[in-house]
Coordinates of C-alpha atoms in Angstrom, one line a residue:
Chain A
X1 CA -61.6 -14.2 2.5
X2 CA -59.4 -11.1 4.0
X3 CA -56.6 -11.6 6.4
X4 CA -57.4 -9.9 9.6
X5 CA -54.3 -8.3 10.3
X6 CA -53.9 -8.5 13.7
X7 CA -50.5 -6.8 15.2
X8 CA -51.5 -5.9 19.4
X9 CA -50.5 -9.2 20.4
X10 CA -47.7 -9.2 18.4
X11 CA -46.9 -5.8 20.6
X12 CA -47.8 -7.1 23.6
X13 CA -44.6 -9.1 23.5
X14 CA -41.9 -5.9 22.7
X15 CA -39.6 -6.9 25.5
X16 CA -39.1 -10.0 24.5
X17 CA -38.5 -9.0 20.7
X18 CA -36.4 -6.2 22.1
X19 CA -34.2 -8.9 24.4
X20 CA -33.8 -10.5 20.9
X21 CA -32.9 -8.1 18.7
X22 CA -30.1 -6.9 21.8
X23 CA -28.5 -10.7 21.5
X24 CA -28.7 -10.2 17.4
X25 CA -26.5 -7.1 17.9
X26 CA -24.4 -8.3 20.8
X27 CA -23.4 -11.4 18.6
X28 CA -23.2 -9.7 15.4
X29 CA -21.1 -6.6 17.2
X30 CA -18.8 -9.2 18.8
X31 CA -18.2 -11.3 15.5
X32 CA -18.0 -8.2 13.4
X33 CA -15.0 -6.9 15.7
X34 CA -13.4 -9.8 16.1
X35 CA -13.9 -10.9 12.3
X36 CA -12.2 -7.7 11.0
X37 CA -9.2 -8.2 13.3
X38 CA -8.9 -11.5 12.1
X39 CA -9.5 -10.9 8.5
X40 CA -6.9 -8.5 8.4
X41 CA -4.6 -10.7 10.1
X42 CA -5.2 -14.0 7.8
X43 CA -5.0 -11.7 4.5
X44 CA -1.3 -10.3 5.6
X45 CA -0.8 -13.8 6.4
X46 CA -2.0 -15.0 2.8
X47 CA 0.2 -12.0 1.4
X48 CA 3.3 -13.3 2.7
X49 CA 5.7 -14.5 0.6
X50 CA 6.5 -17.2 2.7
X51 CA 4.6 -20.0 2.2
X52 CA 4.3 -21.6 5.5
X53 CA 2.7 -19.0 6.5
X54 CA 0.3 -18.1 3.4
X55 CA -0.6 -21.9 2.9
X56 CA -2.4 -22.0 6.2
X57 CA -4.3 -18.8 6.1
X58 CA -5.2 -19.5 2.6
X59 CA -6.2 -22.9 3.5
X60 CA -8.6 -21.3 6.9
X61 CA -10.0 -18.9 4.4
X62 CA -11.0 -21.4 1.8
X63 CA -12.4 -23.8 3.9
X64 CA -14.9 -21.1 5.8
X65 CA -15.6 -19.9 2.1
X66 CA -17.0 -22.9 0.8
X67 CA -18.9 -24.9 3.4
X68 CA -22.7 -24.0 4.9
X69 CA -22.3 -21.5 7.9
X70 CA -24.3 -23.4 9.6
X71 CA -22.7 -26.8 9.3
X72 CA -19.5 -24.3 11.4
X73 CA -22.1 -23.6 13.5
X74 CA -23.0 -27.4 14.4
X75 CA -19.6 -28.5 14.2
X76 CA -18.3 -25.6 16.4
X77 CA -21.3 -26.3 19.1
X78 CA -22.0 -30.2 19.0
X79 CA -18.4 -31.4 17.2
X80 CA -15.5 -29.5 18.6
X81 CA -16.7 -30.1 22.3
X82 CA -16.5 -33.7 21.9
X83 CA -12.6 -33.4 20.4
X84 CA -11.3 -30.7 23.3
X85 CA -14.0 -31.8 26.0
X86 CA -14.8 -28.3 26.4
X87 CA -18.5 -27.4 26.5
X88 CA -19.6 -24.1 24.6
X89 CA -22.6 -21.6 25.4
X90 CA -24.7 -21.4 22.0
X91 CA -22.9 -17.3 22.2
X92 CA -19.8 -18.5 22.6
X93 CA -20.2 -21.0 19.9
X94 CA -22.2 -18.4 17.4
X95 CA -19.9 -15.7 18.3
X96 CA -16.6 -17.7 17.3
X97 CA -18.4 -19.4 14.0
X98 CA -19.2 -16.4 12.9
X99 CA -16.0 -14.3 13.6
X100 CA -14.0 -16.7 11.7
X101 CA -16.8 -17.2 8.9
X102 CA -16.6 -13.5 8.3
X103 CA -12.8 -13.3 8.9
X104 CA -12.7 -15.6 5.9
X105 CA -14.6 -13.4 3.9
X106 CA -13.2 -9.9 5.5
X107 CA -9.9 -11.4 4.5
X108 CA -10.6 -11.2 1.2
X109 CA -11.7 -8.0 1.3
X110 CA -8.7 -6.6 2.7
X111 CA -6.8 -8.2 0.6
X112 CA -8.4 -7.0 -2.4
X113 CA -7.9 -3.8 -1.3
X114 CA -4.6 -4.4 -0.7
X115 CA -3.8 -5.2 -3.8
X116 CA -5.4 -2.4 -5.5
X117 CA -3.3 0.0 -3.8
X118 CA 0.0 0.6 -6.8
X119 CA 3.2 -0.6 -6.3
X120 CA 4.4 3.1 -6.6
X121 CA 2.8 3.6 -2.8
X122 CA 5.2 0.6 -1.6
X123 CA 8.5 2.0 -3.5
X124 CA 7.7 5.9 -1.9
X125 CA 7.5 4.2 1.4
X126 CA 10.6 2.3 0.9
X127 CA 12.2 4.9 -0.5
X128 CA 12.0 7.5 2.5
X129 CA 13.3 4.2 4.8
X130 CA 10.0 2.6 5.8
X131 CA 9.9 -1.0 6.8
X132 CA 7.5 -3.1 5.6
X133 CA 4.9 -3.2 8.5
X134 CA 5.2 1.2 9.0
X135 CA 4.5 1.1 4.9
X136 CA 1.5 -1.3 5.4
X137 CA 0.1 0.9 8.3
X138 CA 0.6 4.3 7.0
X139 CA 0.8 4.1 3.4
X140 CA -1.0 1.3 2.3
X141 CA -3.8 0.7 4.7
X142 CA -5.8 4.6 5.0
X143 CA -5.9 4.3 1.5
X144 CA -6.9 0.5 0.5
X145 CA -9.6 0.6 3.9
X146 CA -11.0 3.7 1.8
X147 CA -11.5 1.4 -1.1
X148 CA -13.2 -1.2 0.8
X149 CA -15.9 0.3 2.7
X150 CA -18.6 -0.8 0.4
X151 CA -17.3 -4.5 0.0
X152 CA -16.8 -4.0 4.0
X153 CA -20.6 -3.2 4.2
X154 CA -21.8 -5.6 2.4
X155 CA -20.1 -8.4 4.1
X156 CA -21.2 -6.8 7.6
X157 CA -24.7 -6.8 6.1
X158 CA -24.5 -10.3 5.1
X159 CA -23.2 -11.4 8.7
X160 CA -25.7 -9.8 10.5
X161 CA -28.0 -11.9 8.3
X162 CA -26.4 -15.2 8.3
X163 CA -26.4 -14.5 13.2
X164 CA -30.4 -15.8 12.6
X165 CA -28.8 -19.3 11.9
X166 CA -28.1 -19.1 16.0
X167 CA -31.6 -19.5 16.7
X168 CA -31.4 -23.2 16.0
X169 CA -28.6 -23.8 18.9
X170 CA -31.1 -22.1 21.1
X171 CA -29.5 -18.7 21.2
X172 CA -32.3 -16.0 22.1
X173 CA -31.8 -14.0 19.3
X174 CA -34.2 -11.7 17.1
X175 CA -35.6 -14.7 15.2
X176 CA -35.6 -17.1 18.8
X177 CA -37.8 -14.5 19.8
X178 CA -39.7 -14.6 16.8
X179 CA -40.4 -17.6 16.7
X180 CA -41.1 -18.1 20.4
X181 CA -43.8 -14.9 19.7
X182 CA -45.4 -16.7 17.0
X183 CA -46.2 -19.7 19.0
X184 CA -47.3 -17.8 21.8
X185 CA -50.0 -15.4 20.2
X186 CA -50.7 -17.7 16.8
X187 CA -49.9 -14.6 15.1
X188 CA -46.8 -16.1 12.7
X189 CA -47.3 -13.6 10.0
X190 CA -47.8 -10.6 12.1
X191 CA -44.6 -11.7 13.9
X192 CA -42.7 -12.2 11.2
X193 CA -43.8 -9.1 9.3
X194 CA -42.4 -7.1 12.7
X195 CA -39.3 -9.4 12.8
X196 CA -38.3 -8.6 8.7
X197 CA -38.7 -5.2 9.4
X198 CA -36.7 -5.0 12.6
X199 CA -33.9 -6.1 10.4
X200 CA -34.7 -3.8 7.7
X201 CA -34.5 -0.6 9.9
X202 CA -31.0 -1.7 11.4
X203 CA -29.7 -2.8 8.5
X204 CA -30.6 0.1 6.4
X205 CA -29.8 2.7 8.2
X206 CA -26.7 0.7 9.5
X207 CA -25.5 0.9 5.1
X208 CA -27.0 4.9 5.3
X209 CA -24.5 5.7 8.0
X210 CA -21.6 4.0 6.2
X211 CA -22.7 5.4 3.1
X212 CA -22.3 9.1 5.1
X213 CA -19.0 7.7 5.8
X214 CA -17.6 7.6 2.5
X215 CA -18.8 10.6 1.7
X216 CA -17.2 12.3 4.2
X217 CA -13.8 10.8 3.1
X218 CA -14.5 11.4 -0.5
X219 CA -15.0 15.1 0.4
X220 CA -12.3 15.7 2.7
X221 CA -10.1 16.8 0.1
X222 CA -8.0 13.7 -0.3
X223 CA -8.5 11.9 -3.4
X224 CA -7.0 8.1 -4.6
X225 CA -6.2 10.1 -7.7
X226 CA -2.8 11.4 -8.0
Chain B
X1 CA 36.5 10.9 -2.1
X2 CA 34.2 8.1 -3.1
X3 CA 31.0 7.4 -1.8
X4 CA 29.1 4.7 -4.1
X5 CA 31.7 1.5 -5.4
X6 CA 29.4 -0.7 -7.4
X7 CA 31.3 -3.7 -9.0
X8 CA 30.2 -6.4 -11.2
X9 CA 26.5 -5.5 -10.8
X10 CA 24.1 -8.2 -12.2
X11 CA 20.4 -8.4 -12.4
X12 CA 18.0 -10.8 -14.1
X13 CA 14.0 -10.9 -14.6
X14 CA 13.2 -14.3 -15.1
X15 CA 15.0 -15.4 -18.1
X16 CA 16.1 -11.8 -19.3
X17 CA 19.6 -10.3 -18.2
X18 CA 19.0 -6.8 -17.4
X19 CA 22.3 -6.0 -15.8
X20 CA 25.1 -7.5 -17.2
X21 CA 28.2 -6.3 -14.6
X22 CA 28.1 -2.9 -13.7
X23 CA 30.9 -1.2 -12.7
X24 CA 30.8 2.2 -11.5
X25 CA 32.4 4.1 -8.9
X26 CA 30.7 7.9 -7.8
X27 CA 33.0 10.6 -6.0
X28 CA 31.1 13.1 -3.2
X29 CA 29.9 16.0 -5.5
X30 CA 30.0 14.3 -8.8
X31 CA 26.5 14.3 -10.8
X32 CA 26.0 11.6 -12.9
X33 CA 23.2 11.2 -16.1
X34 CA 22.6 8.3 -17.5
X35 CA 21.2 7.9 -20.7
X36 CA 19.6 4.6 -23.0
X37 CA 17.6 3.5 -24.8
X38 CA 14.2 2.0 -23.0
X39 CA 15.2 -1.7 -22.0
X40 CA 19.0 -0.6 -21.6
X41 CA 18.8 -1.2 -18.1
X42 CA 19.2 2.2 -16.6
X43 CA 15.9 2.4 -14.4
X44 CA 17.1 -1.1 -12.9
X45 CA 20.4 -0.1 -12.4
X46 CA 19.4 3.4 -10.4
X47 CA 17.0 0.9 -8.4
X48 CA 19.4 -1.4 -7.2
X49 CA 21.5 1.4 -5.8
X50 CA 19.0 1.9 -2.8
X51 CA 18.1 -1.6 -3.2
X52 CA 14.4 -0.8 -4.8
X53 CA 15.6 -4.1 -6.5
X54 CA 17.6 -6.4 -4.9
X55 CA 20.8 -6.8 -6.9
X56 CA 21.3 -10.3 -8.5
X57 CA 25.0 -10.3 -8.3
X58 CA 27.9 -8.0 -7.6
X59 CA 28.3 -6.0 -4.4
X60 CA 27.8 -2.1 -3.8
X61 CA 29.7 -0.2 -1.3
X62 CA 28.4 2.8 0.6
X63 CA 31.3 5.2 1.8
X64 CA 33.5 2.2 2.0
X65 CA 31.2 0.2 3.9
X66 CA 30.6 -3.2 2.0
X67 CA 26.6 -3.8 2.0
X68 CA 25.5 -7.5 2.3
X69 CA 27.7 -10.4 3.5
X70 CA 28.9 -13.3 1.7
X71 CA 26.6 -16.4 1.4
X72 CA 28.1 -19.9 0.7
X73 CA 27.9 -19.9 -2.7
X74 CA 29.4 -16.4 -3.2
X75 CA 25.8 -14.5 -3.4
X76 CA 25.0 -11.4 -1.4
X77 CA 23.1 -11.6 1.7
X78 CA 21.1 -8.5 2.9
X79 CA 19.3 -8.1 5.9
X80 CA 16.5 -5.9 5.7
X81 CA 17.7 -3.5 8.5
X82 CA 20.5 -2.4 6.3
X83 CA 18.6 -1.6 3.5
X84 CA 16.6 -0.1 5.6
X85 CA 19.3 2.2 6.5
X86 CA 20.7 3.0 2.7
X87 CA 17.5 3.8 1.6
X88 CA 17.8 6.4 4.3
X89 CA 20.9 7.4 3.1
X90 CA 20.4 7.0 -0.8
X91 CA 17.2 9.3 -1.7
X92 CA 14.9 8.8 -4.4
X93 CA 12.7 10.7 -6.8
X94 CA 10.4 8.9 -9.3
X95 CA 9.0 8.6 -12.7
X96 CA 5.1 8.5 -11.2
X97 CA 6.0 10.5 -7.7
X98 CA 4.5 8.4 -5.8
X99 CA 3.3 10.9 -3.4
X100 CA 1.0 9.3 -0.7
X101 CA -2.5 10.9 -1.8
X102 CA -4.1 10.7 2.0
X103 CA -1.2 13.3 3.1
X104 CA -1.1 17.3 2.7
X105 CA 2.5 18.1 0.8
X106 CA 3.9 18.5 4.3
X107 CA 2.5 15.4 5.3
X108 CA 4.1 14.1 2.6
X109 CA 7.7 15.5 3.6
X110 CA 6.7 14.7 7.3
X111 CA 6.4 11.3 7.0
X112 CA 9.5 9.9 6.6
X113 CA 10.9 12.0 10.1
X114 CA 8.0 10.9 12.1
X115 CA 7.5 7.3 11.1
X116 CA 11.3 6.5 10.3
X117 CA 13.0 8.7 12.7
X118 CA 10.7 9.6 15.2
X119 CA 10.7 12.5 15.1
X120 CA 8.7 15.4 17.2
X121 CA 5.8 16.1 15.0
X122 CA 6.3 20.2 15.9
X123 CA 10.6 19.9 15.2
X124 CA 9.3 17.4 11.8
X125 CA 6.9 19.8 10.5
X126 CA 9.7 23.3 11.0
X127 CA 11.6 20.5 8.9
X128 CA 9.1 19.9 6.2
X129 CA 8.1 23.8 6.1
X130 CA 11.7 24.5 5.6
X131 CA 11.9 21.6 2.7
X132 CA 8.9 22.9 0.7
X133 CA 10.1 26.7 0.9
X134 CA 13.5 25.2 -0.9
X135 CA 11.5 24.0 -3.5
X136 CA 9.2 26.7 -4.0
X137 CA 6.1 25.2 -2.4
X138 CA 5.8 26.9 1.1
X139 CA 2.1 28.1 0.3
X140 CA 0.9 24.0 -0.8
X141 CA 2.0 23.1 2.6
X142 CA -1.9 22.0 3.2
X143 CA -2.7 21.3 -0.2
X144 CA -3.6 17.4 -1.3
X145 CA -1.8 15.8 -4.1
X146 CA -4.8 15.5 -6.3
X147 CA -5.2 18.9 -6.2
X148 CA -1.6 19.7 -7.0
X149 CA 0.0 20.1 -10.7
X150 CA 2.7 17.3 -11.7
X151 CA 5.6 19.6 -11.1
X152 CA 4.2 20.6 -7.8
X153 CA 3.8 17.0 -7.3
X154 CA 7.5 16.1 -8.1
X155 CA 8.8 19.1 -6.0
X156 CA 6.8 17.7 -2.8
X157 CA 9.0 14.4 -4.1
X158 CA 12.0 16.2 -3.9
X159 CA 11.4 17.8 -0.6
X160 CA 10.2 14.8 0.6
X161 CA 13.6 12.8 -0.3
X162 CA 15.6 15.8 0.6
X163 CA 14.0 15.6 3.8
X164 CA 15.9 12.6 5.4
X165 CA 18.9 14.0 5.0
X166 CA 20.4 11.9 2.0
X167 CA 23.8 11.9 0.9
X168 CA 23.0 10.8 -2.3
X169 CA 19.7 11.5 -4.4
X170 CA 18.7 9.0 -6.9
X171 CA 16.6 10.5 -10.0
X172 CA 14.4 8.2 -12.2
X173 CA 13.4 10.2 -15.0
X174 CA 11.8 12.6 -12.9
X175 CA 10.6 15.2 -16.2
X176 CA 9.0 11.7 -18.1
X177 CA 5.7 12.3 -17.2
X178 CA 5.2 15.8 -16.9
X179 CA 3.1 17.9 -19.5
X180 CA 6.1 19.7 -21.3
X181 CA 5.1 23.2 -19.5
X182 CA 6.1 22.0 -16.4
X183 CA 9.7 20.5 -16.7
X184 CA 11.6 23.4 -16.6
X185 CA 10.2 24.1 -12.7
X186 CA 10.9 20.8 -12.0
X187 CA 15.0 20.6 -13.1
X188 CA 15.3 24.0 -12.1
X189 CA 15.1 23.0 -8.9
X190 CA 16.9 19.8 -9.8
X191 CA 19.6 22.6 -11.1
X192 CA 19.5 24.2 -7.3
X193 CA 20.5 21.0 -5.7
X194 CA 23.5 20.6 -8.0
X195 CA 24.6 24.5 -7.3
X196 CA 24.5 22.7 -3.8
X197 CA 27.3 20.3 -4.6
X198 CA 25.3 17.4 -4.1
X199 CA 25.8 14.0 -5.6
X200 CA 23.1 12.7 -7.7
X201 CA 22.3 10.6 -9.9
X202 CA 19.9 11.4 -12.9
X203 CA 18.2 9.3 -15.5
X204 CA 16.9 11.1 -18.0
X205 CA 15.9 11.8 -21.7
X206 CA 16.5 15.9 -21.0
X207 CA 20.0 15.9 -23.2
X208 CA 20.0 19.5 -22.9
X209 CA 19.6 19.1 -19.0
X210 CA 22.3 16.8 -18.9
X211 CA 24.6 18.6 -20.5
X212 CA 24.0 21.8 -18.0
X213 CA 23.9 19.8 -15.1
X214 CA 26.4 16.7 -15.1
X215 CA 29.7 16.4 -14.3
X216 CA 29.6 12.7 -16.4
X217 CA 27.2 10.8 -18.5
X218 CA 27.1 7.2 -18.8
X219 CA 25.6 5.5 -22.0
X220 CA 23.5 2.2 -20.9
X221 CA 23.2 -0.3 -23.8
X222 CA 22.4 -3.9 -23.4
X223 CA 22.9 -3.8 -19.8
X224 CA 26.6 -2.1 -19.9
X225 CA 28.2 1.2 -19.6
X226 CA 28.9 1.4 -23.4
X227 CA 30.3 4.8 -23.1
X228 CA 31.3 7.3 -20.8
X229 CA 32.6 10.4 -20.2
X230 CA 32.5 14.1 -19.4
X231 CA 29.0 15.9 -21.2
X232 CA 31.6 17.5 -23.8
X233 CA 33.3 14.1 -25.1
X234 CA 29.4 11.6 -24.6
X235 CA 26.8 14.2 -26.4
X236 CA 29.1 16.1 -28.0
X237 CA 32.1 13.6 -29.8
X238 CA 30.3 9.9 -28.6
X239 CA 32.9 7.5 -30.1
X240 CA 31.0 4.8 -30.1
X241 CA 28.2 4.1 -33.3
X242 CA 25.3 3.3 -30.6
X243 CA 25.5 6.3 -28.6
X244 CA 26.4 8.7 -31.7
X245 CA 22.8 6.6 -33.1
X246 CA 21.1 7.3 -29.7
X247 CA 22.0 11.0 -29.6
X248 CA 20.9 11.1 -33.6
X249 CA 17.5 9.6 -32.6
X250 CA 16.9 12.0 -30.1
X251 CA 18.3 15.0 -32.0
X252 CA 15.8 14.2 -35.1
X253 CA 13.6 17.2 -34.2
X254 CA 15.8 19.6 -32.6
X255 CA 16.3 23.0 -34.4

């Protein structure tokens, strides 16, 4: 027997897939930003030769690594509340899971790049005077962020991903929607046909654009070759 | 008048002594080569002077200025400030150039003006022209590193050093890694600056340069001045067996 594919009342219901997909980007957007400001802050931290302040960031960065994100997610909206008494929205609570699970993972990103960049770019910055932080931000930096667009994609693709776990503290995000949708028109495979090809569209042509990106830098006449 | 007293200069890597007590004093003007065999110590030893490397022992002073201060148990204690400030004083050309390849040449020689001294970016780019035209690169101004030869490289290099201002210009075998076609550009301009009167140090492998162009040359072995002297009395009557063996070695081929 032939599945009668079915996809008006799936339709019928845009708005609220639309809502959706706006919370997906608002709490992928904010943990995005946020986890790239923070990455970048716990890999110069990990860099440091002082170890009281490398221990910690290494420790942060480890421990987001290596357990499920959405076991941060539980423990961040049912857990932490109980310790601090302070109560959490589920997009507060997604939002700052997810900026420090990516932070954890843009860390080491950055400070891959980081470390690919030769030590010859830290003595000719030394060398004209620089300190440490003006080397970083003019010498070291343009050139290592160059090197890690791609590694920076795929972790931005990955988050976006890993925002559906939201859905189960009740955030109305893409897949909230969905699934709210589904239940409403019995139409579970038309839905989530529509839904895995919502994120398809964004996320390709979200890795198209940065793939423009790099172009653009590889042609603009600077090279990591010297 | 002498601007550079180093005394008892030490330096360790891990277990291997590097430096074993340098002492060297440079007067204003004077243009120094030093010469070794690889492992003699004479890369380390030009590093230390702008504290590339921090010294392990000994003390350096800068136009009578003691650098450091004395820690309890009679080490040297630097604070990065004043480093900061020698480096600006002592320049430095490398080996590998080290240009910065997401700058133009001039934004190479800018840099150091804007960032360091804050300088106006139209009164640090009159600067930089004026840097590259010494060196014979006024038309690269724009041009990007990767699309520069190695002796245009290591001429932005120059400019860029010469840029700050320095009263002293450090040179780390700046010829090394150049296809042989291009070295001659390279210490030509090296040859300008000494016409100049300025004091420099050079390590190199050029003997031929180093004759020309030094006032003294200093023979590294083991970590020690083995030998020194004027150009006539090191390369031309060494005294000692080690440096008469060093010259041999790199005389082999010469005709």
């Amino acid at each position: 027997m032939a599945y009668q594919w079915d996809f008006s009342p799936v339709l019928a219901n845009a708005p609220l897939l639309a809502q959706g997909l706006a919370n997906t980007l608002k709490v992928t957007g904010t943990a995005l930003v946020c986890g790239v400001a923070l990455g970048l802050v716990l890999a110069l931290l990990r860099l440091s030769p002082r170890r009281f302040l490398s221990w910690p960031a290494g420790f942060v960065i480890e421990v987001f690594r290596t357990t499920p994100p959405l076991v941060q997610l539980f423990w961040f909206f049912f857990a932490l509340p109980i310790l601090v008494g302070i109560e959490m929205t589920p997009f507060v609570a997604g939002a700052v899971t997810f900026s420090i699970q990516s932070a954890s993972f843009f860390a080491e990103v950055f400070r891959a790049g980081i470390q690919s960049i030769e030590r010859g770019q830290w003595d000719g910055a030394r060398a004209i005077g620089m300190r440490h932080d003006q080397a970083l931000r003019r010498i070291i930096l343009p050139q290592a962020v160059k090197r890690m667009i791609p590694a920076f994609m795929e972790r931005a693709i990955e988050l976006m991903k890993t925002t559906t776990l939201i859905a189960t503290i009740s955030y109305a995000d893409l897949l909230f929607a969905a699934n709210e949708v589904s239940q409403k028109t019995f139409r579970p495979l038309e839905t989530y046909t529509v839904v895995a090809l919502i994120y398809f569209v964004v996320i390709f042509l979200a890795s198209q654009v940065a793939r423009l990106v790099e172009l653009r830098l590889a042609r603009s006449g600077e090279s990591t070759v010297h | 008048m002498t601007i550079l007293r180093v005394s008892g200069l030490t330096k360790r890597f891990g277990a291997t002594e590097v430096l074993r007590g340098i002492d060297l004093e440079v007067a204003r003007g004077e243009r120094i080569a030093i010469l070794g065999a690889s492992g003699s110590g004479k890369s380390t030893l030009l590093r230390c002077l702008n504290f590339m490397e921090r010294p392990g022992g000994g003390t350096i002073a800068l136009d009578g200025q003691m650098l450091g201060r004395e820690g309890r148990a009679g080490e040297r204690i630097y604070r990065e400030n004043e480093l900061i400030q020698v480096r600006q004083r002592v320049g430095m050309v490398f080996q590998q150039f080290n240009l910065f390849p997401h700058m133009t040449a001039i934004g190479n020689v800018m840099e150091g003006l804007r960032t360091v001294r804050g300088m106006p970016k139209p009164e640090a780019e009159a600067r930089a022209r004026k840097e590259l035209a010494r060196v014979g690169l006024a038309e690269k101004a724009d041009t990007y590193p990767a699309h520069l030869s190695g002796g245009q490289k290591q001429r932005v290099a120059i400019a860029r050093a010469l840029a700050m201002d320095p009263e002293m210009l450090l040179f780390d075998e700046p010829t090394s890694a150049l296809d042989p076609e291009l070295v001659g550009e390279v210490l030509a301009v090296i040859l300008a600056l000494a016409e100049e009167g300025r004091t420099m140090l050079l390590v190199t492998h050029e003997l031929g340069f180093a004759y020309h162009v030094a006032t003294r040359i200093i023979f590294l072995a083991d970590g020690a001045i083995h030998e020194q002297g004027t150009p006539d009395e090191v390369l031309k009557n060494p005294k000692k067996e080690r440096t008469r063996a060093f010259l041999a070695s790199h005389r082999q081929f010469s005709f």
